Short mmCIF file of C-alpha atoms and ligand atoms in Angstrom, two decimals:
data_model
loop_
_atom_site.label_atom_id
_atom_site.label_comp_id
_atom_site.label_asym_id
_atom_site.label_seq_id
_atom_site.Cartn_x
_atom_site.Cartn_y
_atom_site.Cartn_z
CA UNK A 1 -13.40 -39.28 25.10
CA UNK A 2 -13.34 -36.63 27.81
CA UNK A 3 -11.05 -36.59 30.76
CA UNK A 4 -10.52 -34.22 33.65
CA UNK A 5 -7.06 -32.75 33.33
CA UNK A 6 -6.45 -30.77 36.44
CA UNK A 7 -7.10 -31.38 40.06
CA UNK A 8 -7.19 -27.66 40.70
CA UNK A 9 -10.33 -25.61 40.65
CA UNK A 10 -10.66 -22.55 38.41
CA UNK A 11 -10.98 -19.31 40.33
CA UNK A 12 -13.10 -16.74 38.57
CA UNK A 13 -14.80 -13.39 38.90
CA UNK A 14 -18.31 -14.30 37.85
CA UNK A 15 -21.03 -11.90 36.71
CA UNK A 16 -24.06 -13.19 38.61
CA UNK A 17 -26.29 -10.53 37.08
CA UNK A 18 -25.51 -7.18 35.41
CA UNK A 19 -23.78 -4.96 37.96
CA UNK A 20 -22.98 -7.86 40.30
CA UNK A 21 -19.67 -9.73 40.57
CA UNK A 22 -18.62 -12.52 42.89
CA UNK A 23 -15.42 -14.51 43.26
CA UNK A 24 -16.12 -18.23 42.77
CA UNK A 25 -14.35 -21.56 42.45
CA UNK A 26 -15.43 -23.74 39.54
CA UNK A 27 -14.79 -27.48 39.44
CA UNK A 28 -11.72 -28.67 37.51
CA UNK A 29 -12.74 -28.55 33.84
CA UNK A 30 -13.08 -31.52 31.55
CA UNK A 31 -11.35 -30.98 28.23
CA UNK A 32 -13.15 -32.08 25.08
CA UNK A 33 -11.18 -33.32 22.07
CA UNK A 34 -8.93 -30.57 20.76
CA UNK A 35 -9.22 -28.44 23.87
CA UNK A 36 -6.45 -27.11 26.07
CA UNK A 37 -6.35 -25.41 29.44
CA UNK A 38 -4.79 -21.95 29.49
CA UNK A 39 -3.44 -20.46 32.70
CA UNK A 40 -4.38 -16.82 32.33
CA UNK A 41 -1.63 -14.19 32.76
CA UNK A 42 -3.67 -11.19 31.66
CA UNK A 43 -7.13 -10.23 30.45
CA UNK A 44 -7.93 -6.80 29.05
CA UNK A 45 -11.05 -4.89 30.05
CA UNK A 46 -13.01 -4.09 26.89
CA UNK A 47 -15.90 -1.70 26.29
CA UNK A 48 -18.01 -4.77 25.47
CA UNK A 49 -17.49 -6.26 28.95
CA UNK A 50 -18.61 -2.97 30.43
CA UNK A 51 -21.75 -2.83 28.30
CA UNK A 52 -22.68 -6.35 29.48
CA UNK A 53 -21.95 -5.42 33.07
CA UNK A 54 -23.20 -1.85 33.39
CA UNK A 55 -25.80 -1.52 30.64
CA UNK A 56 -27.30 -5.01 30.73
CA UNK A 57 -26.52 -5.73 27.07
CA UNK A 58 -27.37 -9.46 26.95
CA UNK A 59 -24.58 -12.04 26.75
CA UNK A 60 -25.23 -15.07 24.53
CA UNK A 61 -24.73 -17.36 27.51
CA UNK A 62 -27.04 -16.06 30.25
CA UNK A 63 -25.40 -15.21 33.62
CA UNK A 64 -23.84 -16.48 35.73
CA UNK A 65 -20.75 -16.36 33.55
CA UNK A 66 -17.26 -14.96 33.63
CA UNK A 67 -16.66 -11.98 31.36
CA UNK A 68 -13.37 -11.15 29.63
CA UNK A 69 -12.26 -12.01 26.10
CA UNK A 70 -8.84 -10.36 25.76
CA UNK A 71 -6.76 -13.21 27.07
CA UNK A 72 -3.08 -14.10 27.13
CA UNK A 73 -1.59 -16.97 29.07
CA UNK A 74 0.30 -20.24 29.10
CA UNK A 75 -1.10 -23.62 28.06
CA UNK A 76 -0.86 -25.95 31.05
CA UNK A 77 -2.75 -29.01 29.82
CA UNK A 78 -4.20 -30.52 26.65
CA UNK A 79 -6.80 -33.18 25.92
CA UNK A 80 -4.42 -34.94 23.55
CA UNK A 81 -1.19 -36.25 25.03
CA UNK A 82 0.71 -35.48 21.80
CA UNK A 83 -0.36 -31.80 21.68
CA UNK A 84 2.61 -29.45 21.14
CA UNK A 85 0.83 -26.65 23.04
CA UNK A 86 1.53 -27.29 26.74
CA UNK A 87 4.19 -24.88 27.99
CA UNK A 88 3.61 -22.39 25.16
CA UNK A 89 2.61 -18.76 25.67
CA UNK A 90 -0.55 -18.06 23.71
CA UNK A 91 -3.07 -15.39 22.81
CA UNK A 92 -6.68 -16.59 22.83
CA UNK A 93 -8.55 -14.97 19.91
CA UNK A 94 -11.72 -13.14 20.97
CA UNK A 95 -13.73 -15.08 18.39
CA UNK A 96 -13.24 -18.80 17.81
CA UNK A 97 -14.83 -19.89 14.49
CA UNK A 98 -16.36 -23.34 13.82
CA UNK A 99 -14.24 -23.82 10.64
CA UNK A 100 -17.01 -25.92 9.06
CA UNK A 101 -19.85 -23.61 8.05
CA UNK A 102 -20.43 -21.73 4.81
CA UNK A 103 -18.96 -18.48 6.17
CA UNK A 104 -15.87 -20.21 7.50
CA UNK A 105 -15.32 -21.97 4.18
CA UNK A 106 -15.76 -18.66 2.35
CA UNK A 107 -12.98 -17.01 4.35
CA UNK A 108 -15.41 -14.94 6.44
CA UNK A 109 -14.78 -16.98 9.58
CA UNK A 110 -14.51 -13.91 11.80
CA UNK A 111 -18.31 -13.66 11.40
CA UNK A 112 -19.00 -17.42 11.72
CA UNK A 113 -22.47 -17.78 13.23
CA UNK A 114 -21.38 -20.78 15.29
CA UNK A 115 -18.37 -18.96 16.66
CA UNK A 116 -17.58 -19.21 20.33
CA UNK A 117 -16.46 -16.19 22.30
CA UNK A 118 -14.71 -16.42 25.67
CA UNK A 119 -16.63 -14.35 28.20
CA UNK A 120 -19.84 -14.42 26.18
CA UNK A 121 -20.65 -17.76 24.62
CA UNK A 122 -18.01 -20.19 25.83
CA UNK A 123 -20.19 -21.67 28.56
CA UNK A 124 -19.40 -20.19 31.95
CA UNK A 125 -15.78 -19.47 31.06
CA UNK A 126 -14.15 -16.11 30.46
CA UNK A 127 -10.91 -14.28 30.98
CA UNK A 128 -11.37 -12.76 34.41
CA UNK A 129 -10.29 -16.06 35.94
CA UNK A 130 -7.24 -18.13 36.80
CA UNK A 131 -7.68 -20.59 33.89
CA UNK A 132 -9.85 -21.13 30.84
CA UNK A 133 -10.48 -24.25 28.73
CA UNK A 134 -10.48 -23.36 25.00
CA UNK A 135 -10.14 -25.09 21.64
CA UNK A 136 -6.40 -25.32 20.91
CA UNK A 137 -6.68 -24.97 17.14
CA UNK A 138 -6.95 -21.20 16.88
CA UNK A 139 -4.59 -20.15 19.64
CA UNK A 140 -1.90 -17.73 18.51
CA UNK A 141 1.39 -19.09 19.81
CA UNK A 142 3.91 -16.44 20.87
CA UNK A 143 7.22 -17.59 19.39
CA UNK A 144 9.59 -18.62 22.17
CA UNK A 145 12.11 -15.87 22.99
CA UNK A 146 10.47 -13.41 20.55
CA UNK A 147 8.76 -11.49 23.33
CA UNK A 148 11.96 -9.90 24.62
CA UNK A 149 11.22 -7.24 27.22
CA UNK A 150 7.49 -7.09 26.51
CA UNK A 151 5.56 -8.30 29.59
CA UNK A 152 3.37 -11.27 28.68
CA UNK A 153 0.28 -9.58 30.17
CA UNK A 154 0.61 -6.64 27.73
CA UNK A 155 0.03 -8.98 24.79
CA UNK A 156 -3.55 -9.55 26.03
CA UNK A 157 -4.65 -6.58 23.90
CA UNK A 158 -3.66 -8.51 20.77
CA UNK A 159 -6.69 -10.72 21.43
CA UNK A 160 -9.09 -7.91 20.53
CA UNK A 161 -8.00 -4.23 20.69
CA UNK A 162 -5.22 -4.63 18.10
CA UNK A 163 -6.66 -7.41 15.92
CA UNK A 164 -10.12 -5.85 15.54
CA UNK A 165 -8.65 -2.74 13.83
CA UNK A 166 -6.46 -5.02 11.70
CA UNK A 167 -9.52 -6.84 10.36
CA UNK A 168 -11.19 -3.45 9.79
CA UNK A 169 -8.14 -2.26 7.85
CA UNK A 170 -8.35 -5.36 5.67
CA UNK A 171 -12.08 -4.79 5.09
CA UNK A 172 -11.22 -1.30 3.84
CA UNK A 173 -8.31 -2.64 1.76
CA UNK A 174 -6.13 -0.10 3.55
CA UNK A 175 -2.98 0.43 1.52
CA UNK A 176 0.06 2.59 1.12
CA UNK A 177 -0.75 6.24 0.43
CA UNK A 178 -4.29 6.12 1.84
CA UNK A 179 -5.95 9.02 3.61
CA UNK A 180 -7.49 7.86 6.87
CA UNK A 181 -9.79 9.31 9.51
CA UNK A 182 -10.13 7.52 12.86
CA UNK A 183 -13.09 8.59 14.97
CA UNK A 184 -12.62 7.62 18.61
CA UNK A 185 -8.85 7.71 18.05
CA UNK A 186 -8.16 8.06 21.78
CA UNK A 187 -10.00 4.86 22.69
CA UNK A 188 -8.62 1.37 23.28
CA UNK A 189 -9.42 0.20 19.75
CA UNK A 190 -9.08 3.59 18.02
CA UNK A 191 -5.55 4.18 19.26
CA UNK A 192 -4.38 0.90 17.72
CA UNK A 193 -6.38 1.72 14.58
CA UNK A 194 -4.23 4.85 14.24
CA UNK A 195 -0.99 2.92 14.72
CA UNK A 196 -2.05 0.19 12.29
CA UNK A 197 -3.12 2.65 9.61
CA UNK A 198 0.26 4.34 9.76
CA UNK A 199 2.15 1.04 9.88
CA UNK A 200 0.21 -0.22 6.85
CA UNK A 201 1.34 2.84 4.92
CA UNK A 202 -1.38 5.47 5.25
CA UNK A 203 -0.10 8.83 4.02
CA UNK A 204 -2.32 10.87 6.31
CA UNK A 205 -4.09 9.86 9.52
CA UNK A 206 -6.50 12.28 11.16
CA UNK A 207 -7.76 11.33 14.64
CA UNK A 208 -10.87 12.68 16.30
CA UNK A 209 -11.86 12.09 19.93
CA UNK A 210 -13.76 13.79 22.74
CA UNK A 211 -10.96 12.99 25.19
CA UNK A 212 -8.14 15.42 24.39
CA UNK A 213 -5.77 13.80 26.92
CA UNK A 214 -6.06 10.39 25.31
CA UNK A 215 -5.82 11.97 21.86
CA UNK A 216 -2.56 13.66 22.91
CA UNK A 217 -1.15 10.26 23.88
CA UNK A 218 -1.82 8.85 20.39
CA UNK A 219 -0.26 11.85 18.66
CA UNK A 220 3.26 10.53 18.97
CA UNK A 221 2.20 7.18 17.47
CA UNK A 222 1.06 7.91 13.95
CA UNK A 223 -1.44 10.74 14.08
CA UNK A 224 -0.77 13.49 11.55
CA UNK A 225 -3.52 15.67 12.93
CA UNK A 226 -5.70 15.51 16.04
CA UNK A 227 -9.13 17.13 16.36
CA UNK A 228 -10.37 17.40 19.94
CA UNK A 229 -14.11 16.95 19.65
CA UNK A 230 -15.15 17.96 23.16
CA UNK A 231 -18.10 20.36 23.07
CA UNK A 232 -18.24 20.52 19.26
CA UNK A 233 -21.17 19.37 17.13
CA UNK A 234 -20.99 17.55 13.80
CA UNK A 235 -21.08 20.75 11.73
CA UNK A 236 -18.24 22.30 13.73
CA UNK A 237 -16.19 19.13 13.55
CA UNK A 238 -16.68 18.88 9.81
CA UNK A 239 -15.53 22.51 9.51
CA UNK A 240 -12.43 21.74 11.61
CA UNK A 241 -11.63 18.79 9.35
CA UNK A 242 -12.14 20.88 6.19
CA UNK A 243 -9.88 23.65 7.44
CA UNK A 244 -7.12 21.11 8.18
CA UNK A 245 -7.49 19.71 4.65
CA UNK A 246 -7.25 23.23 3.26
CA UNK A 247 -3.97 23.94 5.06
CA UNK A 248 -2.54 20.65 3.75
CA UNK A 249 -4.01 21.04 0.26
CA UNK A 250 -5.86 17.75 0.63
CA UNK A 251 -9.32 17.17 -0.88
CA UNK A 252 -11.74 17.00 2.07
CA UNK A 253 -14.41 15.02 0.25
CA UNK A 254 -12.51 12.55 -1.92
CA UNK A 255 -11.14 9.12 -1.10
CA UNK A 256 -10.97 9.15 2.70
CA UNK A 257 -11.20 5.85 4.53
CA UNK A 258 -13.06 6.48 7.75
CA UNK A 259 -12.89 4.11 10.72
CA UNK A 260 -15.66 4.80 13.24
CA UNK A 261 -14.38 3.32 16.50
CA UNK A 262 -16.34 5.35 19.06
CA UNK A 263 -19.78 3.76 18.69
CA UNK A 264 -21.17 7.11 19.87
CA UNK A 265 -24.05 8.90 18.21
CA UNK A 266 -21.94 11.97 17.39
CA UNK A 267 -19.07 9.82 16.15
CA UNK A 268 -21.32 7.88 13.82
CA UNK A 269 -23.11 11.00 12.58
CA UNK A 270 -19.74 12.63 11.92
CA UNK A 271 -18.51 9.56 10.04
CA UNK A 272 -21.54 9.73 7.75
CA UNK A 273 -21.09 13.48 7.26
CA UNK A 274 -17.41 13.04 6.31
CA UNK A 275 -17.99 10.17 3.88
CA UNK A 276 -17.26 11.50 0.40
CA UNK A 277 -16.51 10.46 -3.16
CA UNK A 278 -15.15 6.90 -3.51
CA UNK A 279 -14.78 6.91 0.27
CA UNK A 280 -15.17 3.99 2.61
CA UNK A 281 -16.68 4.06 6.07
CA UNK A 282 -15.88 1.06 8.24
CA UNK A 283 -18.05 0.64 11.34
CA UNK A 284 -15.79 -0.74 14.08
CA UNK A 285 -17.39 0.63 17.27
CA UNK A 286 -20.72 -0.52 18.65
CA UNK A 287 -23.55 1.75 19.72
CA UNK A 288 -27.32 1.51 20.06
CA UNK A 289 -28.41 4.83 18.52
CA UNK A 290 -30.27 4.95 15.23
CA UNK A 291 -29.29 7.59 12.71
CA UNK A 292 -30.94 8.91 9.57
CA UNK A 293 -28.92 8.92 6.34
CA UNK A 294 -29.85 9.32 2.70
CA UNK A 295 -28.31 6.16 1.27
CA UNK A 296 -28.58 7.57 -2.25
CA UNK A 297 -25.52 9.58 -1.32
CA UNK A 298 -23.59 6.31 -1.54
CA UNK A 299 -24.71 6.00 -5.16
CA UNK A 300 -23.77 9.57 -5.96
CA UNK A 301 -20.42 9.24 -4.16
CA UNK A 302 -19.70 5.70 -5.42
CA UNK A 303 -18.90 5.14 -1.74
CA UNK A 304 -19.18 2.25 0.69
CA UNK A 305 -20.27 1.65 4.25
CA UNK A 306 -18.80 -1.57 5.64
CA UNK A 307 -19.20 -3.38 8.95
CA UNK A 308 -16.31 -5.25 10.57
CA UNK A 309 -16.60 -7.85 13.32
CA UNK A 310 -13.67 -9.19 15.32
CA UNK A 311 -10.74 -10.73 13.48
CA UNK A 312 -10.08 -14.11 11.91
CA UNK A 313 -7.59 -16.10 14.05
CA UNK A 314 -5.41 -16.77 10.98
CA UNK A 315 -4.44 -13.07 10.95
CA UNK A 316 -3.25 -13.06 14.57
CA UNK A 317 0.36 -14.08 13.88
CA UNK A 318 0.89 -11.07 11.55
CA UNK A 319 -0.61 -8.69 14.12
CA UNK A 320 1.44 -10.24 16.92
CA UNK A 321 4.59 -9.77 14.83
CA UNK A 322 3.84 -6.04 14.42
CA UNK A 323 3.65 -5.80 18.23
CA UNK A 324 6.76 -7.90 18.85
CA UNK A 325 8.93 -5.90 16.46
CA UNK A 326 7.71 -2.59 17.91
CA UNK A 327 5.83 -1.28 14.89
CA UNK A 328 2.76 -1.27 17.12
CA UNK A 329 3.53 0.12 20.57
CA UNK A 330 1.55 -1.46 23.39
CA UNK A 331 3.20 -0.20 26.55
CA UNK A 332 2.07 3.47 26.41
CA UNK A 333 -1.56 2.42 26.05
CA UNK A 334 -1.97 -0.28 28.68
CA UNK A 335 -2.03 -0.41 32.45
CA UNK A 336 -1.75 -3.63 34.47
CA UNK A 337 -3.83 -4.06 37.62
CA UNK A 338 -4.45 -7.04 39.91
CA UNK A 339 -7.66 -8.91 39.07
CA UNK A 340 -8.84 -8.40 42.65
CA UNK A 341 -9.34 -4.73 41.71
CA UNK A 342 -11.92 -5.69 39.08
CA UNK A 343 -14.85 -3.95 40.82
CA UNK A 344 -12.92 -0.69 41.20
CA UNK A 345 -11.70 -0.88 37.59
CA UNK A 346 -15.21 -1.50 36.21
CA UNK A 347 -16.52 1.39 38.30
CA UNK A 348 -13.74 3.73 37.15
CA UNK A 349 -14.49 2.75 33.56
CA UNK A 350 -18.14 3.60 34.04
CA UNK A 351 -17.13 7.11 35.06
CA UNK A 352 -14.74 7.47 32.14
CA UNK A 353 -11.77 7.64 34.52
CA UNK A 354 -9.47 5.16 32.76
CA UNK A 355 -6.77 6.76 30.61
CA UNK A 356 -5.39 3.47 29.30
CA UNK A 357 -6.67 -0.02 28.57
CA UNK A 358 -6.56 -1.95 31.83
CA UNK A 359 -5.23 -5.51 31.81
CA UNK A 360 -6.15 -7.54 34.88
CA UNK A 361 -3.70 -10.17 36.10
CA UNK A 362 -5.00 -13.07 38.24
CA UNK A 363 -4.18 -12.83 41.97
CA UNK A 364 -6.61 -15.34 43.49
ZN1 ZN B 1 -13.69 -6.53 23.07
ZN1 ZN B 2 -18.18 -21.34 10.97
#
């Protein structure tokens, strides 16, 4: 029972092939049962989009497709006439589970193998567009009037950059009094990892990043100590961390929860080097380097290395609430640009010239 719901075409910035974008009009979408049409108000530019675009990392749906998976907008149509969603402001989770498979039933739906991802495996549709058809079930509704002064577009980062660290924190059972290290603390995900760790009660948060400017920005939002990694190797960084611990009378090799958000070779090597007794290392960032590690150290340390993928949609309302009540600050870490500047923004990102996470707003 499918029916076309709009007479208007979708305008989209489509990746024709890696490195190549074109502005296209797609026919009005047909909504399947349970689907809604979201008019996009903002879509964040994520490292993952850039690796598809610049590095040719394959998308699940082969190009042409529209990238972008950090989406906020307003529901403008629904397949079912009795849907309560039209007119509501919503965040579209970056992963949309099937809710039927073994993983979904086991509460591991963030890693559902049938999951659909806007801008990767949701057909041709992604966030760098005017509209997107998505399943309505998992949308995170922004409570009416709760947004206050926060621009709707800013909440795009809740779709990925804020929720991904939240899931990682849950994987590490992050709790009050914890000692935390965030590697890549100046990055889009790492900065929110710092804020979340502090908000969830971490006693000490140490942030490490190659970009000292971005690290400085995070310092006012939960970092107890920043280590600028530029030009230092793993041994030097470990020494810097140890000397901080000494001044604070903290044990450098016991009980730290390490969140590796950089995905870089040095970041990952450092994370492994810092992992100590009863420690946990959560791998949040993605990289392609292979590292050597003596896994027997995990036995000797009684330690854990954990991977974390995306975030289950059922956690989104809690994360959104942290942003709405100001416990997680968004504004200092985001920058809104018109979507027509997408080529320039992607290019600036390639050269490491972006200081904040860019959110593109449709201007077709
Ligand atoms: Zn992402
Ligand atoms: Zn599933």
